[in-house]
Amino acid sequence: MKIHEYQGKEIFKSYDIPIQDGYVIEKIDDALETIKKVQEEFNTEAVVVKAQIHAGGRGKGGGVKYSPTTEEALANTKNMLGMNLVTHQTGAEGQEVLKVYITEALDIKKEYYCAITLDRAQIKDVFMVSTEGGVEIERVAEETPEKIIKVWIDPLVGIKSFQARKLAFGLGLKGNAFKIATKVFMKMYECYIGTDATIVEINPLVLTED
């Protein structure tokens, strides 16, 4: 079963994984009220408007719009709801955008990639991270595979703290960012097992300026 970004983030919240938070709308009549709600609750003028479809590559297709003002956020929401979004994963036919996710805007310093899935050849779970976040991981695997760090986890034992630290170290994180990332990786694996997921992925996992 595929789920939307906003649904995945609700699951992450239940596992205490920090997220870029917001609200979903299906009708343009709810847009202005929701934009103002996000601005007030998360103390931000700027918001991000995101199309909710079951495909990656939304940003390149025009399905993710940074909106520094209320007016731009409203215009982007109007343009996005009902649009046919074409990405490298939808095929030429695209997908109709029936829901839009309006989130807080973050001051991003660096983007990373992280995911957990089953490595059938090893009969173990594999936790992958990369400094090349925000792009298609398939392209990273083809062009710069050395930038993907992998740790294999025995599902009968589960992830160990030293493995989570190895992943954070591989991303070059230090100080408080290192500690937070280690905790996030532990929680991600807990989520992966607890939901019986085939894959748990965060792309991008962001390091903020603060």
mmCIF file of C-alpha atoms in Angstrom:
data_model
loop_
_atom_site.group_PDB
_atom_site.id
_atom_site.type_symbol
_atom_site.label_atom_id
_atom_site.label_comp_id
_atom_site.label_asym_id
_atom_site.label_seq_id
_atom_site.Cartn_x
_atom_site.Cartn_y
_atom_site.Cartn_z
ATOM 1 C CA MET A 1 0.000 0.000 0.000
ATOM 2 C CA LYS A 2 1.319 3.425 -0.975
ATOM 3 C CA ILE A 3 0.691 6.415 1.259
ATOM 4 C CA HIS A 4 0.956 10.159 0.765
ATOM 5 C CA GLU A 5 3.668 12.324 2.302
ATOM 6 C CA TYR A 6 1.318 13.814 4.893
ATOM 7 C CA GLN A 7 0.192 10.332 5.970
ATOM 8 C CA GLY A 8 3.786 9.196 6.334
ATOM 9 C CA LYS A 9 4.560 12.217 8.470
ATOM 10 C CA GLU A 10 1.658 11.455 10.778
ATOM 11 C CA ILE A 11 3.166 8.009 11.299
ATOM 12 C CA PHE A 12 6.592 9.561 11.905
ATOM 13 C CA LYS A 13 5.085 11.875 14.531
ATOM 14 C CA SER A 14 3.690 8.868 16.375
ATOM 15 C CA TYR A 15 7.270 7.549 16.616
ATOM 16 C CA ASP A 16 8.671 10.920 17.784
ATOM 17 C CA ILE A 17 10.503 11.507 14.509
ATOM 18 C CA PRO A 18 10.728 15.283 13.871
ATOM 19 C CA ILE A 19 8.911 16.443 10.737
ATOM 20 C CA GLN A 20 8.189 19.521 8.641
ATOM 21 C CA ASP A 21 4.617 19.946 9.853
ATOM 22 C CA GLY A 22 1.488 21.271 8.209
ATOM 23 C CA TYR A 23 -2.076 20.587 7.103
ATOM 24 C CA VAL A 24 -3.772 19.001 4.091
ATOM 25 C CA ILE A 25 -6.596 20.508 2.046
ATOM 26 C CA GLU A 26 -8.756 19.161 -0.762
ATOM 27 C CA LYS A 27 -10.796 22.295 -1.524
ATOM 28 C CA ILE A 28 -9.513 25.705 -2.565
ATOM 29 C CA ASP A 29 -12.078 27.302 -0.234
ATOM 30 C CA ASP A 30 -10.005 25.990 2.690
ATOM 31 C CA ALA A 31 -6.693 27.345 1.379
ATOM 32 C CA LEU A 32 -6.480 30.810 2.948
ATOM 33 C CA GLU A 33 -7.590 29.654 6.391
ATOM 34 C CA THR A 34 -5.097 26.761 6.298
ATOM 35 C CA ILE A 35 -2.222 28.959 5.128
ATOM 36 C CA LYS A 36 -2.845 31.375 8.001
ATOM 37 C CA LYS A 37 -3.144 28.472 10.441
ATOM 38 C CA VAL A 38 0.279 27.140 9.409
ATOM 39 C CA GLN A 39 1.806 30.625 9.615
ATOM 40 C CA GLU A 40 0.453 31.199 13.119
ATOM 41 C CA GLU A 41 1.080 27.746 14.589
ATOM 42 C CA PHE A 42 4.640 27.443 13.303
ATOM 43 C CA ASN A 43 5.569 31.130 13.531
ATOM 44 C CA THR A 44 6.489 31.521 9.875
ATOM 45 C CA GLU A 45 5.369 33.839 7.095
ATOM 46 C CA ALA A 46 6.766 31.549 4.410
ATOM 47 C CA VAL A 47 5.141 28.175 3.752
ATOM 48 C CA VAL A 48 5.677 25.319 1.313
ATOM 49 C CA VAL A 49 2.834 24.090 -0.900
ATOM 50 C CA LYS A 50 3.172 20.412 -1.857
ATOM 51 C CA ALA A 51 1.128 18.301 -4.255
ATOM 52 C CA GLN A 52 0.142 14.938 -2.779
ATOM 53 C CA ILE A 53 0.494 12.149 -5.342
ATOM 54 C CA HIS A 54 1.957 8.648 -5.198
ATOM 55 C CA ALA A 55 5.174 9.486 -7.031
ATOM 56 C CA GLY A 56 8.559 11.070 -6.484
ATOM 57 C CA GLY A 57 10.114 13.943 -8.392
ATOM 58 C CA ARG A 58 7.288 16.334 -7.530
ATOM 59 C CA GLY A 59 9.572 19.338 -7.181
ATOM 60 C CA LYS A 60 10.911 19.135 -10.727
ATOM 61 C CA GLY A 61 7.377 18.726 -12.044
ATOM 62 C CA GLY A 62 6.137 21.874 -10.320
ATOM 63 C CA GLY A 63 4.489 20.065 -7.428
ATOM 64 C CA VAL A 64 6.477 21.701 -4.608
ATOM 65 C CA LYS A 65 6.433 25.483 -4.283
ATOM 66 C CA TYR A 66 8.209 27.635 -1.697
ATOM 67 C CA SER A 67 5.844 30.499 -0.952
ATOM 68 C CA PRO A 68 7.316 33.477 0.951
ATOM 69 C CA THR A 69 4.015 35.365 1.280
ATOM 70 C CA THR A 70 0.364 34.568 1.903
ATOM 71 C CA GLU A 71 -0.549 35.778 -1.580
ATOM 72 C CA GLU A 72 2.001 33.521 -3.276
ATOM 73 C CA ALA A 73 0.956 30.558 -1.145
ATOM 74 C CA LEU A 74 -2.675 31.072 -2.135
ATOM 75 C CA ALA A 75 -1.801 31.410 -5.828
ATOM 76 C CA ASN A 76 0.396 28.302 -5.740
ATOM 77 C CA THR A 77 -2.354 26.312 -4.024
ATOM 78 C CA LYS A 78 -4.917 27.392 -6.628
ATOM 79 C CA ASN A 79 -2.587 26.413 -9.467
ATOM 80 C CA MET A 80 -1.701 23.072 -7.898
ATOM 81 C CA LEU A 81 -5.095 21.688 -6.874
ATOM 82 C CA GLY A 82 -6.533 19.799 -9.813
ATOM 83 C CA MET A 83 -3.393 20.027 -11.938
ATOM 84 C CA ASN A 84 -2.062 16.996 -13.788
ATOM 85 C CA LEU A 85 1.420 16.477 -12.367
ATOM 86 C CA VAL A 86 3.965 14.655 -14.518
ATOM 87 C CA THR A 87 7.191 13.343 -12.953
ATOM 88 C CA HIS A 88 9.783 10.722 -13.846
ATOM 89 C CA GLN A 89 7.757 8.219 -11.796
ATOM 90 C CA THR A 90 4.236 8.973 -13.063
ATOM 91 C CA GLY A 91 4.904 8.381 -16.733
ATOM 92 C CA ALA A 92 3.667 10.700 -19.463
ATOM 93 C CA GLU A 93 0.056 10.380 -18.311
ATOM 94 C CA GLY A 94 0.816 12.021 -14.949
ATOM 95 C CA GLN A 95 -1.429 12.056 -11.868
ATOM 96 C CA GLU A 96 -4.177 14.468 -10.892
ATOM 97 C CA VAL A 97 -3.491 16.441 -7.713
ATOM 98 C CA LEU A 98 -6.495 16.017 -5.425
ATOM 99 C CA LYS A 99 -4.796 17.042 -2.181
ATOM 100 C CA VAL A 100 -2.289 19.739 -1.282
ATOM 101 C CA TYR A 101 -0.104 19.732 1.828
ATOM 102 C CA ILE A 102 0.705 23.192 3.213
ATOM 103 C CA THR A 103 3.692 23.085 5.566
ATOM 104 C CA GLU A 104 5.983 25.342 7.514
ATOM 105 C CA ALA A 105 9.091 26.545 5.667
ATOM 106 C CA LEU A 106 12.435 25.587 7.199
ATOM 107 C CA ASP A 107 15.781 27.368 7.009
ATOM 108 C CA ILE A 108 17.712 24.483 5.460
ATOM 109 C CA LYS A 109 21.488 24.233 5.746
ATOM 110 C CA LYS A 110 22.023 20.760 4.249
ATOM 111 C CA GLU A 111 19.937 17.904 2.826
ATOM 112 C CA TYR A 112 20.565 14.178 3.329
ATOM 113 C CA TYR A 113 18.975 10.906 2.259
ATOM 114 C CA CYS A 114 18.102 7.957 4.494
ATOM 115 C CA ALA A 115 16.053 4.796 4.046
ATOM 116 C CA ILE A 116 15.527 1.289 5.391
ATOM 117 C CA THR A 117 14.394 -1.708 3.375
ATOM 118 C CA LEU A 118 14.972 -5.448 3.099
ATOM 119 C CA ASP A 119 18.065 -6.714 1.308
ATOM 120 C CA ARG A 120 16.767 -10.060 0.072
ATOM 121 C CA ALA A 121 20.203 -11.241 -1.018
ATOM 122 C CA GLN A 122 21.607 -10.742 2.493
ATOM 123 C CA ILE A 123 18.321 -11.691 4.233
ATOM 124 C CA LYS A 124 18.882 -8.621 6.387
ATOM 125 C CA ASP A 125 17.498 -5.123 6.615
ATOM 126 C CA VAL A 126 19.721 -2.496 5.034
ATOM 127 C CA PHE A 127 19.872 1.073 6.337
ATOM 128 C CA MET A 128 21.184 3.489 3.698
ATOM 129 C CA VAL A 129 22.212 7.125 4.109
ATOM 130 C CA SER A 130 23.793 9.641 1.771
ATOM 131 C CA THR A 131 24.955 13.238 1.786
ATOM 132 C CA GLU A 132 23.177 13.582 -1.571
ATOM 133 C CA GLY A 133 19.684 14.304 -0.286
ATOM 134 C CA GLY A 134 16.845 15.883 -2.221
ATOM 135 C CA VAL A 135 17.655 14.058 -5.475
ATOM 136 C CA GLU A 136 16.699 10.683 -6.914
ATOM 137 C CA ILE A 137 18.696 8.076 -5.013
ATOM 138 C CA GLU A 138 18.725 5.902 -8.152
ATOM 139 C CA ARG A 139 20.828 8.555 -9.887
ATOM 140 C CA VAL A 140 23.223 8.715 -6.941
ATOM 141 C CA ALA A 141 23.556 4.912 -7.006
ATOM 142 C CA GLU A 142 24.443 5.012 -10.706
ATOM 143 C CA GLU A 143 26.749 8.024 -10.774
ATOM 144 C CA THR A 144 28.357 8.166 -7.312
ATOM 145 C CA PRO A 145 27.644 4.897 -5.457
ATOM 146 C CA GLU A 146 30.472 5.636 -3.014
ATOM 147 C CA LYS A 147 28.286 8.382 -1.541
ATOM 148 C CA ILE A 148 25.771 5.834 -0.251
ATOM 149 C CA ILE A 149 26.654 4.418 3.161
ATOM 150 C CA LYS A 150 25.035 1.126 4.135
ATOM 151 C CA VAL A 151 24.610 -0.772 7.373
ATOM 152 C CA TRP A 152 23.055 -4.246 7.436
ATOM 153 C CA ILE A 153 20.831 -5.113 10.378
ATOM 154 C CA ASP A 154 19.847 -8.557 11.613
ATOM 155 C CA PRO A 155 16.029 -8.330 11.935
ATOM 156 C CA LEU A 156 16.137 -10.805 14.820
ATOM 157 C CA VAL A 157 18.397 -8.443 16.769
ATOM 158 C CA GLY A 158 17.353 -5.008 15.543
ATOM 159 C CA ILE A 159 19.418 -1.878 15.114
ATOM 160 C CA LYS A 160 22.149 -1.186 17.652
ATOM 161 C CA SER A 161 23.187 2.282 18.785
ATOM 162 C CA PHE A 162 26.690 1.845 17.345
ATOM 163 C CA GLN A 163 25.141 1.230 13.917
ATOM 164 C CA ALA A 164 23.083 4.418 14.150
ATOM 165 C CA ARG A 165 26.214 6.318 15.196
ATOM 166 C CA LYS A 166 28.109 4.859 12.230
ATOM 167 C CA LEU A 167 25.440 6.219 9.877
ATOM 168 C CA ALA A 168 25.516 9.679 11.471
ATOM 169 C CA PHE A 169 29.316 9.697 11.372
ATOM 170 C CA GLY A 170 29.209 8.725 7.697
ATOM 171 C CA LEU A 171 27.159 11.847 6.993
ATOM 172 C CA GLY A 172 29.812 13.989 8.640
ATOM 173 C CA LEU A 173 27.501 15.170 11.403
ATOM 174 C CA LYS A 174 28.875 16.530 14.660
ATOM 175 C CA GLY A 175 27.721 17.759 18.040
ATOM 176 C CA ASN A 176 23.994 18.070 18.630
ATOM 177 C CA ALA A 177 23.193 17.239 14.990
ATOM 178 C CA PHE A 178 25.048 13.927 15.429
ATOM 179 C CA LYS A 179 23.022 13.078 18.550
ATOM 180 C CA ILE A 180 19.693 13.992 16.952
ATOM 181 C CA ALA A 181 20.449 12.039 13.764
ATOM 182 C CA THR A 182 21.403 8.967 15.791
ATOM 183 C CA LYS A 183 18.084 9.156 17.630
ATOM 184 C CA VAL A 184 16.177 9.661 14.362
ATOM 185 C CA PHE A 185 17.814 6.581 12.819
ATOM 186 C CA MET A 186 16.888 4.466 15.848
ATOM 187 C CA LYS A 187 13.297 5.737 15.682
ATOM 188 C CA MET A 188 13.135 5.130 11.926
ATOM 189 C CA TYR A 189 13.995 1.481 12.427
ATOM 190 C CA GLU A 190 11.420 1.224 15.207
ATOM 191 C CA CYS A 191 8.866 2.665 12.768
ATOM 192 C CA TYR A 192 9.966 0.279 10.006
ATOM 193 C CA ILE A 193 9.433 -2.757 12.238
ATOM 194 C CA GLY A 194 6.354 -1.430 14.022
ATOM 195 C CA THR A 195 4.449 -0.687 10.808
ATOM 196 C CA ASP A 196 5.688 -3.781 8.947
ATOM 197 C CA ALA A 197 6.780 -1.463 6.133
ATOM 198 C CA THR A 198 8.583 -2.570 2.983
ATOM 199 C CA ILE A 199 10.520 0.704 2.990
ATOM 200 C CA VAL A 200 10.850 3.731 5.267
ATOM 201 C CA GLU A 201 12.463 6.671 3.506
ATOM 202 C CA ILE A 202 13.212 10.311 4.288
ATOM 203 C CA ASN A 203 14.327 12.376 1.323
ATOM 204 C CA PRO A 204 15.425 14.867 2.238
ATOM 205 C CA LEU A 205 16.391 14.625 5.878
ATOM 206 C CA VAL A 206 17.358 18.222 6.572
ATOM 207 C CA LEU A 207 19.836 19.960 8.829
ATOM 208 C CA THR A 208 18.460 23.391 9.702
ATOM 209 C CA GLU A 209 20.454 26.532 10.420
ATOM 210 C CA ASP A 210 19.383 26.500 14.065
#
